[in-house]
C-alpha cells in the first residue's frame, strides 16, 4: 500500500531535492525528504560553503524546514545521493533526527542512479541509546 510514509512516495521527492544540492566542493549531491505527523512532506538538499565547516546536510535542512513550519514529529526519512556511496545519515543528522522521531522511525536510503533499490532501516538501529535531555 502506498502511504505518505512509504519509500515509494518519499524517495522520488528526495531525488528531486537532490537536483538542487549546492555541492561544488565535494560534488556529492544529497537530497532528503521527510514526512511529518499530518502527512506533509518537507525536502532538503546539502548546501556547502567556501568555508567548508559551514556546510549543512540535506537531512538537517529538511528537518529544520519542517520545524520552522510548526512540525516536530517525523514519521519517516528518505535520503538519496548521486553516485557512491549510499548516503547513510551522518552522526550529526542521526542525532537531529532523534530529537524529533521515535526509534522505530523508518530511514530509507537509495542512490539517485538506481532509486528503486531502496535500503531500509530505523533510527533506533542507526543511533541506539541516543542522547536526550
Ligand atoms: N552530506 C549530507 O547531506 N548528509 C549526510 O548525512 C552526510 C553528508 C553532505 C555534506 C556534504 O555536502 C557532502 O555530503 C559530502 O560530505
PDB file of C-alpha atoms and ligand atoms in Angstrom, residues 22-32 45-49 52 55-61 79-81 87-94, ligand 1:
ATOM      1  CA  UNK A  22      24.796  23.032  -3.799  1.00  0.00           C
ATOM      2  CA  UNK A  23      27.851  20.808  -3.623  1.00  0.00           C
ATOM      3  CA  UNK A  24      30.618  22.389  -5.704  1.00  0.00           C
ATOM      4  CA  UNK A  25      33.335  21.211  -3.300  1.00  0.00           C
ATOM      5  CA  UNK A  26      32.501  17.566  -2.596  1.00  0.00           C
ATOM      6  CA  UNK A  27      30.455  17.092  -5.792  1.00  0.00           C
ATOM      7  CA  UNK A  28      28.309  14.764  -3.641  1.00  0.00           C
ATOM      8  CA  UNK A  29      24.728  15.828  -4.209  1.00  0.00           C
ATOM      9  CA  UNK A  30      22.341  14.740  -1.467  1.00  0.00           C
ATOM     10  CA  UNK A  31      18.569  15.074  -1.204  1.00  0.00           C
ATOM     11  CA  UNK A  32      16.302  14.302   1.730  1.00  0.00           C
ATOM     12  CA  UNK A  45      19.460  19.260  -0.017  1.00  0.00           C
ATOM     13  CA  UNK A  46      23.032  19.708   1.127  1.00  0.00           C
ATOM     14  CA  UNK A  47      24.296  23.263   0.935  1.00  0.00           C
ATOM     15  CA  UNK A  48      28.074  23.639   1.017  1.00  0.00           C
ATOM     16  CA  UNK A  49      30.160  26.739   1.612  1.00  0.00           C
ATOM     17  CA  UNK A  52      33.781  24.149   4.405  1.00  0.00           C
ATOM     18  CA  UNK A  55      28.109  23.039   5.115  1.00  0.00           C
ATOM     19  CA  UNK A  56      24.700  21.776   6.126  1.00  0.00           C
ATOM     20  CA  UNK A  57      23.446  18.297   5.287  1.00  0.00           C
ATOM     21  CA  UNK A  58      20.293  17.564   3.307  1.00  0.00           C
ATOM     22  CA  UNK A  59      18.563  15.814   6.223  1.00  0.00           C
ATOM     23  CA  UNK A  60      19.021  18.685   8.620  1.00  0.00           C
ATOM     24  CA  UNK A  61      17.844  21.221   6.058  1.00  0.00           C
ATOM     25  CA  UNK A  79      17.972  10.207   1.853  1.00  0.00           C
ATOM     26  CA  UNK A  80      19.457   9.852  -1.620  1.00  0.00           C
ATOM     27  CA  UNK A  81      22.698  10.843  -3.318  1.00  0.00           C
ATOM     28  CA  UNK A  87      24.215   8.411   1.901  1.00  0.00           C
ATOM     29  CA  UNK A  88      23.602   6.840   5.264  1.00  0.00           C
ATOM     30  CA  UNK A  89      22.879   9.822   7.536  1.00  0.00           C
ATOM     31  CA  UNK A  90      25.953  11.194   9.289  1.00  0.00           C
ATOM     32  CA  UNK A  91      26.182  11.127  13.076  1.00  0.00           C
ATOM     33  CA  UNK A  92      25.080  14.733  13.462  1.00  0.00           C
ATOM     34  CA  UNK A  93      21.977  14.138  11.345  1.00  0.00           C
ATOM     35  CA  UNK A  94      21.138  10.958  13.283  1.00  0.00           C
TER      36      UNK A  94
HETATM   37  N1  LIG B   1      26.015  15.056   3.486  1.00  0.00           N
HETATM   38  C1  LIG B   1      24.669  15.123   3.655  1.00  0.00           C
HETATM   39  O1  LIG B   1      23.986  15.956   3.042  1.00  0.00           O
HETATM   40  N2  LIG B   1      24.080  14.248   4.523  1.00  0.00           N
HETATM   41  C2  LIG B   1      24.757  13.316   5.265  1.00  0.00           C
HETATM   42  O2  LIG B   1      24.162  12.640   6.095  1.00  0.00           O
HETATM   43  C3  LIG B   1      26.192  13.136   5.059  1.00  0.00           C
HETATM   44  C4  LIG B   1      26.872  14.110   4.170  1.00  0.00           C
HETATM   45  C5  LIG B   1      26.673  16.003   2.574  1.00  0.00           C
HETATM   46  C6  LIG B   1      27.523  17.031   3.268  1.00  0.00           C
HETATM   47  C7  LIG B   1      28.494  17.406   2.176  1.00  0.00           C
HETATM   48  O3  LIG B   1      27.936  18.457   1.409  1.00  0.00           O
HETATM   49  C8  LIG B   1      28.598  16.166   1.324  1.00  0.00           C
HETATM   50  O4  LIG B   1      27.522  15.324   1.697  1.00  0.00           O
HETATM   51  C9  LIG B   1      29.899  15.415   1.481  1.00  0.00           C
HETATM   52  O5  LIG B   1      30.168  15.156   2.812  1.00  0.00           O
END
